[in-house]
Coordinates of C-alpha atoms and ligand atoms in Angstrom, one line a residue:
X929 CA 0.0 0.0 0.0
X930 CA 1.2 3.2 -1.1
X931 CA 0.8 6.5 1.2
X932 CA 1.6 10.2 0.8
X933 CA 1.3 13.5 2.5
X934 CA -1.4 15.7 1.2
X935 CA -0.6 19.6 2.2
X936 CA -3.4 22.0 2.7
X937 CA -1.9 25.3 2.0
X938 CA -3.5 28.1 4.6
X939 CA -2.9 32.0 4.7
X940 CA -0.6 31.6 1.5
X941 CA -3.5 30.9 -0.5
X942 CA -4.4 34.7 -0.2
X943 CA -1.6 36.4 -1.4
X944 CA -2.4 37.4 -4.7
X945 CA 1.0 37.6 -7.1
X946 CA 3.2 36.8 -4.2
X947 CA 1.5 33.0 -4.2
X948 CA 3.9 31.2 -6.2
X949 CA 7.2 33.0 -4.3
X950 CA 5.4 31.7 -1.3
X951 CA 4.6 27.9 -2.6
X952 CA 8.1 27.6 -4.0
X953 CA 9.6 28.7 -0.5
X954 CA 7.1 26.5 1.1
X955 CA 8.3 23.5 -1.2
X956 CA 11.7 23.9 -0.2
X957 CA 11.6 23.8 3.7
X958 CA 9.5 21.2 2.6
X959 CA 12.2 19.3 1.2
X960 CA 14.7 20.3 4.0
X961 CA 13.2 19.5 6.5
X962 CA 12.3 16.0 5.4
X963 CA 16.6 15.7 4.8
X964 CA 17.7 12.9 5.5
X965 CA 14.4 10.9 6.4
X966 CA 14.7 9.3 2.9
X967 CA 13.8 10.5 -0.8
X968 CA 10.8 12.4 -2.2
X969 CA 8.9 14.3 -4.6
X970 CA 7.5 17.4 -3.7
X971 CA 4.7 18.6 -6.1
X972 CA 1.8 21.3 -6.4
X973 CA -2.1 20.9 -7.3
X974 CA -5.5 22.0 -6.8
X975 CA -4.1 24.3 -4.1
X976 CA -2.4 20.8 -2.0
X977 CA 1.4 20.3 -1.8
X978 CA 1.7 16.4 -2.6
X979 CA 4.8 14.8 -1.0
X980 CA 5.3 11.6 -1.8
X981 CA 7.7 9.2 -0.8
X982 CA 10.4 7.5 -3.6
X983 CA 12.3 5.5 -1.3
X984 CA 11.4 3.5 2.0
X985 CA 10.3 5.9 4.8
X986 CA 9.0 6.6 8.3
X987 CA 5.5 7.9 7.7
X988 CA 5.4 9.0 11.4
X989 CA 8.6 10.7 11.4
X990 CA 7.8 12.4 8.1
X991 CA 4.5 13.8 9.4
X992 CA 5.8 14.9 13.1
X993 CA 8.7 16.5 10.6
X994 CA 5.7 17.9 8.4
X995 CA 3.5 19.2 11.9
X996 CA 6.3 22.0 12.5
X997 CA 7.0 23.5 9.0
X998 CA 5.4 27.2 9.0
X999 CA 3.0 28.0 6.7
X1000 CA 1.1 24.5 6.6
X1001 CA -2.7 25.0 8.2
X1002 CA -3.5 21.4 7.9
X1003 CA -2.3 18.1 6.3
X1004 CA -3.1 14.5 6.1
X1005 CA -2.0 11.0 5.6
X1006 CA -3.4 9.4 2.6
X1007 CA -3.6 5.9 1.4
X1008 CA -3.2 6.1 -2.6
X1009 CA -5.2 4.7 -5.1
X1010 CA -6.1 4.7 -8.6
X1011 CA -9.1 6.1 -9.1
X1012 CA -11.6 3.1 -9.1
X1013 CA -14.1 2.3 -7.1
X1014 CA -12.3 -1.4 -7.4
X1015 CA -9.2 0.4 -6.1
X1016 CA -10.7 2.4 -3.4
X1017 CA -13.0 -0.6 -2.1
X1018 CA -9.5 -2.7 -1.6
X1019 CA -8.1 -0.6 0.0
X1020 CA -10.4 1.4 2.4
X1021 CA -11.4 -1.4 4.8
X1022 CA -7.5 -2.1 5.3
X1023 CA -5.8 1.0 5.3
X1024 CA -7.9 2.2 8.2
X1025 CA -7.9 -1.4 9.9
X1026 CA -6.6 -0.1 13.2
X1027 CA -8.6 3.0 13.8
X1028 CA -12.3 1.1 12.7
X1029 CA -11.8 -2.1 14.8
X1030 CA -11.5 -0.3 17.7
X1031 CA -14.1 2.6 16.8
X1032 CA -18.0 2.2 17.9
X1033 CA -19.0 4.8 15.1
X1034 CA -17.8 6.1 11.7
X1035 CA -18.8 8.3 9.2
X1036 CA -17.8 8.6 5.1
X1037 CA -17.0 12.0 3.9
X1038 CA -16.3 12.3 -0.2
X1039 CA -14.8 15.1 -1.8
X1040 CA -15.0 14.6 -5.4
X1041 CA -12.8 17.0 -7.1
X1042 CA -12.6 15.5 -10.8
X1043 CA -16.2 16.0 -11.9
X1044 CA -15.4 13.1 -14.4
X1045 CA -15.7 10.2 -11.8
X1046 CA -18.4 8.0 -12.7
X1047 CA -20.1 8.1 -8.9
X1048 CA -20.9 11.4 -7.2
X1049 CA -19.7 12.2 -3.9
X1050 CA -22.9 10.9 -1.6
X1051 CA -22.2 7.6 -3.9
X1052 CA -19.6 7.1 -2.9
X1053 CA -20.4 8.0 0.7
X1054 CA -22.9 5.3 0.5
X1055 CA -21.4 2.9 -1.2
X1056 CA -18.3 2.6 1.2
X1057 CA -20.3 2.9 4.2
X1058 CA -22.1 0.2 2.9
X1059 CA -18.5 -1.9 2.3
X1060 CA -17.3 -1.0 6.0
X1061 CA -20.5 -2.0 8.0
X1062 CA -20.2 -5.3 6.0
X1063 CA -16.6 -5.3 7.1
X1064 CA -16.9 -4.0 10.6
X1065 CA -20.4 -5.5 12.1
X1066 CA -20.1 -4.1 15.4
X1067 CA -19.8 -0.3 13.6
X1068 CA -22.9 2.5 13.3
X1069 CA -22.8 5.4 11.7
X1070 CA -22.9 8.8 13.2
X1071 CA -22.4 11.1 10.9
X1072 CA -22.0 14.0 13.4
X1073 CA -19.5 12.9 16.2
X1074 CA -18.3 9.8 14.4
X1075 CA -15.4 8.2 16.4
X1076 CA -13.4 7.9 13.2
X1077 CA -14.0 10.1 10.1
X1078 CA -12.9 8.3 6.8
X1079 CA -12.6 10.1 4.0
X1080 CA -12.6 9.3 0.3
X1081 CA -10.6 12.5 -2.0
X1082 CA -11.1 11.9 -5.6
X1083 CA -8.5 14.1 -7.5
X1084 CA -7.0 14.9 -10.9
X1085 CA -4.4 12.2 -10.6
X1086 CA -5.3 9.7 -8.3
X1087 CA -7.8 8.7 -5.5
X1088 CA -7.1 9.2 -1.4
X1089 CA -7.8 7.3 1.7
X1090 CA -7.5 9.4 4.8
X1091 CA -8.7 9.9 8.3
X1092 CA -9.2 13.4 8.4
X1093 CA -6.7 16.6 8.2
X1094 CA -4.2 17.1 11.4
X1095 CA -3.1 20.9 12.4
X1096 CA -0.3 21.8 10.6
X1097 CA 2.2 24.8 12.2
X1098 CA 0.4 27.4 10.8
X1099 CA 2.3 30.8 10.0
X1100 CA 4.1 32.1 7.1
X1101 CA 6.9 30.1 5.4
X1102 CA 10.3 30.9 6.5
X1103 CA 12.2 32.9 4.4
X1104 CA 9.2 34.9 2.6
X1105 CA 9.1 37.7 5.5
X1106 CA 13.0 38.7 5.0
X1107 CA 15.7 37.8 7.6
X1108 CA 16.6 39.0 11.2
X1109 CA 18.9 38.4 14.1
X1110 CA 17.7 36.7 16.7
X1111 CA 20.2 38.2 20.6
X1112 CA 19.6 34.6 22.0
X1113 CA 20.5 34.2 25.6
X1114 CA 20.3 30.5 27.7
X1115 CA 16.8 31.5 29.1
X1116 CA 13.4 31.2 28.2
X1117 CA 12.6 33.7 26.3
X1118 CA 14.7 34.1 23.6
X1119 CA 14.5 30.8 21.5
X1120 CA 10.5 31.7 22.9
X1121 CA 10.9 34.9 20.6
X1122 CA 13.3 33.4 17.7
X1123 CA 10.0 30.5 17.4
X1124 CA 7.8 33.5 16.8
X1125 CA 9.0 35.2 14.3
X1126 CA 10.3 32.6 12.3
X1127 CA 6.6 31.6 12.4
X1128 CA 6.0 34.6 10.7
X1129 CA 8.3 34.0 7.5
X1130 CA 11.5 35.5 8.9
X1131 CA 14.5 33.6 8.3
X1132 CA 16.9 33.9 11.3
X1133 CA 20.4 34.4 12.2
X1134 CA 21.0 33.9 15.7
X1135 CA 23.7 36.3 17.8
X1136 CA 25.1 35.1 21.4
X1137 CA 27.1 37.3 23.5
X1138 CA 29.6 35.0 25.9
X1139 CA 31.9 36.4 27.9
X1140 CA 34.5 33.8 29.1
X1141 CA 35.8 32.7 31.8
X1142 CA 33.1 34.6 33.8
X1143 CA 30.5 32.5 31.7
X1144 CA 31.4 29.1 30.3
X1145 CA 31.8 26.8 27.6
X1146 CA 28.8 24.6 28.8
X1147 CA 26.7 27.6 28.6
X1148 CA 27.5 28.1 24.7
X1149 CA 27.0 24.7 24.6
X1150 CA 23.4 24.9 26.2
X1151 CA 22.4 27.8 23.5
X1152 CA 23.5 25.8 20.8
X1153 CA 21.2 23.1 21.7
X1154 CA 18.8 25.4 22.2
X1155 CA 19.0 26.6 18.7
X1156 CA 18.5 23.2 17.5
X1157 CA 15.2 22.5 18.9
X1158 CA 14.2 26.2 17.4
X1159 CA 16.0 25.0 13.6
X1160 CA 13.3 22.2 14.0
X1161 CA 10.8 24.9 13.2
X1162 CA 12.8 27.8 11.5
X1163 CA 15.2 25.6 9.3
X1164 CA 19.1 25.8 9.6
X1165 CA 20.1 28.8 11.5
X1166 CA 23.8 30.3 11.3
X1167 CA 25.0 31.0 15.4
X1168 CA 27.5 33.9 15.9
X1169 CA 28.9 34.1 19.2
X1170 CA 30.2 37.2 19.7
X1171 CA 33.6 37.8 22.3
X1172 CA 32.1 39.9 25.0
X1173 CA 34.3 39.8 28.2
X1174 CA 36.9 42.6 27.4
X1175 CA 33.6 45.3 27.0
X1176 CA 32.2 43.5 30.6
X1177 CA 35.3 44.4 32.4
X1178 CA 35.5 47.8 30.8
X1179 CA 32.1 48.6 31.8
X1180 CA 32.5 47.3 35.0
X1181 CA 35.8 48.8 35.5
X1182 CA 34.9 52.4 34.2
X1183 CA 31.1 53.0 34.4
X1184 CA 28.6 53.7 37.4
X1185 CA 27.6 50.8 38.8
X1186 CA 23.9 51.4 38.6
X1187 CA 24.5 51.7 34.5
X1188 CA 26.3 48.6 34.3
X1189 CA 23.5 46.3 32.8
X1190 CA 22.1 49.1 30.3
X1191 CA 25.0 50.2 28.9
X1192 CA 25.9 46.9 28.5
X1193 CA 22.2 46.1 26.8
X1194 CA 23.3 49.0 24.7
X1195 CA 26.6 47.5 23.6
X1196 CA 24.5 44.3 22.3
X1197 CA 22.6 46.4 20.3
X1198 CA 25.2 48.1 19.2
X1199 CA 27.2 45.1 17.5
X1200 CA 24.4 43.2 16.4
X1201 CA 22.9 45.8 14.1
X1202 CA 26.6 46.0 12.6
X1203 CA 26.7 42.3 12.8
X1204 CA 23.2 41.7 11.5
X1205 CA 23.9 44.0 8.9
X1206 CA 27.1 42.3 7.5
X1207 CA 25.0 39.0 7.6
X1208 CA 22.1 40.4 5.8
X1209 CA 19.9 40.6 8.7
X1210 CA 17.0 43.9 8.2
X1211 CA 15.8 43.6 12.0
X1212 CA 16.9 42.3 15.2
X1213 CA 15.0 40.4 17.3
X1214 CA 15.0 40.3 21.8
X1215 CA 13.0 38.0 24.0
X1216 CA 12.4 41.0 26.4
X1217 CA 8.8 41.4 28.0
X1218 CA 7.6 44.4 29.4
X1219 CA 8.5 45.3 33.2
X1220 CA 10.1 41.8 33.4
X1221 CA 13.4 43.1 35.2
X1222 CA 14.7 46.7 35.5
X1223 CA 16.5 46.8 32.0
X1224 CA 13.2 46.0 30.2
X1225 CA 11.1 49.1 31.7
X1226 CA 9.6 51.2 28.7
X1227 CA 12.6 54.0 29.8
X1228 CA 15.4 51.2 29.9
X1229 CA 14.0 50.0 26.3
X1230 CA 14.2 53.4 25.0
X1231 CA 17.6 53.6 25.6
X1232 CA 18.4 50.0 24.5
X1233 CA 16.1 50.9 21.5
X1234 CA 18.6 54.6 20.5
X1235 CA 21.6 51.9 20.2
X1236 CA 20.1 49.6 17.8
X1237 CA 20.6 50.8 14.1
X1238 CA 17.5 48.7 12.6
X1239 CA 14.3 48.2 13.6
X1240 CA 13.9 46.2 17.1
X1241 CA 11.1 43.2 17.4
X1242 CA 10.1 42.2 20.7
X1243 CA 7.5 39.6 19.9
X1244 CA 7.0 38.9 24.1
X1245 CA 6.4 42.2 25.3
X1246 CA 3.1 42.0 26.1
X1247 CA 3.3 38.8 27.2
X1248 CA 3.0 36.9 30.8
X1249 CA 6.1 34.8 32.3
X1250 CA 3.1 32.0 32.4
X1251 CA 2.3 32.6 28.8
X1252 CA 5.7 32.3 27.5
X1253 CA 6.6 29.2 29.5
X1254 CA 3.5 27.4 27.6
X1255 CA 5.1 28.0 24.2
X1256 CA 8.7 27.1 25.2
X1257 CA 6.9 23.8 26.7
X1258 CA 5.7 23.3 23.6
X1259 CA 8.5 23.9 21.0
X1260 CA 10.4 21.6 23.8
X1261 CA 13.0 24.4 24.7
X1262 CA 11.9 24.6 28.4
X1263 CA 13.4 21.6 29.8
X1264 CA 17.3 23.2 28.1
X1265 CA 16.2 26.6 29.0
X1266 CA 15.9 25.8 33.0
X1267 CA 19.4 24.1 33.3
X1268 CA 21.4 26.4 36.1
X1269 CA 24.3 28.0 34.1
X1270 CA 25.4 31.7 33.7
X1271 CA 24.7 34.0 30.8
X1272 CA 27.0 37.5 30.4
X1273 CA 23.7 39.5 31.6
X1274 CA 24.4 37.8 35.4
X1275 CA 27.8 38.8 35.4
X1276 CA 28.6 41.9 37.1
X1277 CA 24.9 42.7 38.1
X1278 CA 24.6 46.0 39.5
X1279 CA 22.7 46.0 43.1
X1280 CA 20.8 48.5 42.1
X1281 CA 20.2 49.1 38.4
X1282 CA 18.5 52.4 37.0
X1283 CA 14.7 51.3 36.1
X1284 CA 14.4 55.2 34.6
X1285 CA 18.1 55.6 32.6
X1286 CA 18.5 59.1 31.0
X1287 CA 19.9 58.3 27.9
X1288 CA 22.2 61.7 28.0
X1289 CA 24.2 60.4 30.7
X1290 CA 24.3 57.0 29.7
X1291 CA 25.9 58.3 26.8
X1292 CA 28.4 60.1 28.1
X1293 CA 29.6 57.1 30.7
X1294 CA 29.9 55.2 27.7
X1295 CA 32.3 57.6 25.7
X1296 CA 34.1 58.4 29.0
X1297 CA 34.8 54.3 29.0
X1298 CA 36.0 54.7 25.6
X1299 CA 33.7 51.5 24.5
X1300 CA 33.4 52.4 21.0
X1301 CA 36.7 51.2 20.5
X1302 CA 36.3 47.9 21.1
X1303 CA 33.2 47.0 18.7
X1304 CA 35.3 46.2 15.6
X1305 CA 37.4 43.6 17.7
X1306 CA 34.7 41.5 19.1
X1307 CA 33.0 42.2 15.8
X1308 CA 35.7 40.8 13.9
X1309 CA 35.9 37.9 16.2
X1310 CA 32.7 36.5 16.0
X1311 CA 32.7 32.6 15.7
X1312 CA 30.2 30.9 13.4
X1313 CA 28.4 27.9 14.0
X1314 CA 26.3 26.4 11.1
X1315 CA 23.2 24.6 13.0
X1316 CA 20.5 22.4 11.6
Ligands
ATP2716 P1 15.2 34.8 30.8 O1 14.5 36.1 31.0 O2 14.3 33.7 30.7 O3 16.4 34.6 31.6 P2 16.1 36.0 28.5 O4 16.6 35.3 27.3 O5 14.9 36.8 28.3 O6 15.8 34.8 29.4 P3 17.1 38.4 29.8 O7 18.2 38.6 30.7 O8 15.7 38.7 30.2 O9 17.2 36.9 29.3 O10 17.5 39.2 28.5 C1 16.6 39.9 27.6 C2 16.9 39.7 26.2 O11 18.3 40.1 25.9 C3 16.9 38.2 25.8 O12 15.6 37.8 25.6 C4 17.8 38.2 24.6 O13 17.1 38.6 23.5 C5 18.9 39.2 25.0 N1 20.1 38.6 25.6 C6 20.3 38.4 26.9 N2 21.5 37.8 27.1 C7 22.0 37.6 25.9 C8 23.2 37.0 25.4 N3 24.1 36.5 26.2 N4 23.5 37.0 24.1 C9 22.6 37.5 23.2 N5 21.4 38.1 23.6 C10 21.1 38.1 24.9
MG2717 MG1 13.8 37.7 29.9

């Protein structure tokens, strides 16, 4: 028995001209993120992406692989057949063995697609019911909360068996809303953010600031993994991680203390617009939520926002602690996230950080400190890390 992966495209449907930029990007995560899991074709008709296998694969692992791929609304696994009603009578009672023996009630849906099949779609409603009550004796039909749906999709170039469309990602595809640079730290709510937006078509780059020996290699090591659970949504993602300990120690040595952690916000900024710029990037992206900590006041944000030469998304600011723990539960970056080791914002903390920073003065402590200087080195010293 032969089975595919029938794509319902969703919000890509409605963009006009743009469609077929859109499709085409949607085909190829389509066809990187099944790499690896074995051979297929990828093709496109009646609005449905058809994937269908060439070589020997894991149906389950392709569809959990399919489930995360942005800009898929739903999607199904199909049983294919020619289109027969021969064809589709050998293989319904079968293909859906499992699912009807231990089922109480069913129902037939038909969606009949090529107006040239001989039976129309309550035909073949009926005459499949018919074939799976003979089958299945201890079935009934309830043809409004049916235990399992099957259902019958006759198309231009072949026949379909499935049990009814799953919930695809949703979203935009990845790559059709431009690219950005993700400032991902080892907590929450950065890979939270980076999920977001790549849900919304943006292809990512992702920046780390690490500041050795204060933080450590086990805490690159931890990002890095998170980043991997985020590439199984938003595709292969480059990681720079920037040198940051020489800039720590100057702020720390020749700043006021109660500066420390915005000027030092400020310095990210500062590098990753000329880093996301170099790497193509129009945007960069935080994981900061409104009043979460003393840096991310609207005051403290406005002067983290006059550093950054592009425009900054903050897809959590309006969002609950609560509210973002859900999603990194369920993109499965919680479990990393929570692991106990430092990031370069815990180092040298200030006791008592300015929640209302006057951006004149924070200017000036950061030319008295000379800081400038030392962009283009840690700039030029970034070290790359190709993830997928
Ligand atoms: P959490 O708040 O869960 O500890 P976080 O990632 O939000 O995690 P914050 O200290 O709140 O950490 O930092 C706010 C934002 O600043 C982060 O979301 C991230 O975008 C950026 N950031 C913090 N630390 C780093 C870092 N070491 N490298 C790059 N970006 C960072
Ligand atoms: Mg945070």
């Amino acid at each position: 028995m032969k089975e595919i992966v029938l794509i319902k495209l969703g919000e890509i449907a409605l963009k006009g001209l743009n469609r077929y930029a859109f499709e085409d990007a949607l085909k190829k995560n389509i066809k990187s993120a099944l790499y690896g899991a074995g051979y297929f074709k990828v093709s496109i008709a009646q609005s449905t992406i058809f994937v269908t296998p060439q070589s020997d694969v894991d149906m389950d692992e392709v569809c959990d692989r399919i489930s995360r791929i942005f800009g898929i609304v739903s999607f199904c696994r199909a049983c294919v057949c020619e289109k027969t009603m021969e064809s589709i009578f050998g293989n319904a009672p079968s293909y859906l063995e499992d699912a009807l023996s231990t089922a109480s009630t069913f129902k037939v849906e038909a969606k009949r697609s090529d107006k040239k099949f001989p039976l129309k779609s309550p035909e073949i409603c009926r005459e499949v019911g018919g074939l799976l009550l003979e089958k299945y004796p201890h079935l009934t039909v309830d043809v409004h909360n049916p235990d399992v749906k099957v259902v019958v999709e006759v198309r231009d170039f072949g026949a379909y068996i499935h049990a009814g469309n799953l919930k695809g990602a949703g979203g935009i595809p990845v790559g059709t809303g431009g690219n950005a640079a993700i400032l991902i730290s080892g907590g929450i709510d950065s890979p939270v953010a980076a999920y977001m937006m790549a849900k919304r078509g943006v292809k990512l780059t992702a920046i780390h600031f690490a500041s050795p020996p204060y933080t450590s290699e086990r805490a690159e090591d931890k990002v890095e993994r998170l980043l991997r659970k985020v590439c199984r949504f938003a595709g292969p993602i480059t990681m720079l991680t920037v040198p940051f300990t020489k800039i720590q120690e100057t702020i720390k040595d020749q700043c006021p203390e109660e500066l420390f952690t915005i000027i030092m916000r400020r310095m990210m900024m500062k590098i990753s617009s000329l880093i996301a710029e170099k790497y193509e990037c129009a945007a960069l992206i935080t994981g900061e939520s409104l009043g979460q900590v003393a840096s991310q006041t609207i005051h403290a944000i406005a002067c983290t926002d006059d550093a950054a030469d592009m425009p900054v998304f903050r897809p959590l600011i309006g969002m609950d602690k609560e509210e973002i723990i859900q999603i990194s539960r369920k993109i499965d970056t919680f479990d990393i996230s929570i692991e106990p080791f430092e990031d370069c914002c815990t180092v040298f903390t200030p006791k008592h950080p300015r929640t209302r920073p006057v951006l004149k003065f924070v200017r000036y402590a950061e030319e008295d400190a000379h800081l400038y200087d030392l962009i283009e080195d840690a700039v030029e010293n970034v070290k790359i890390t190709e993830l997928r």
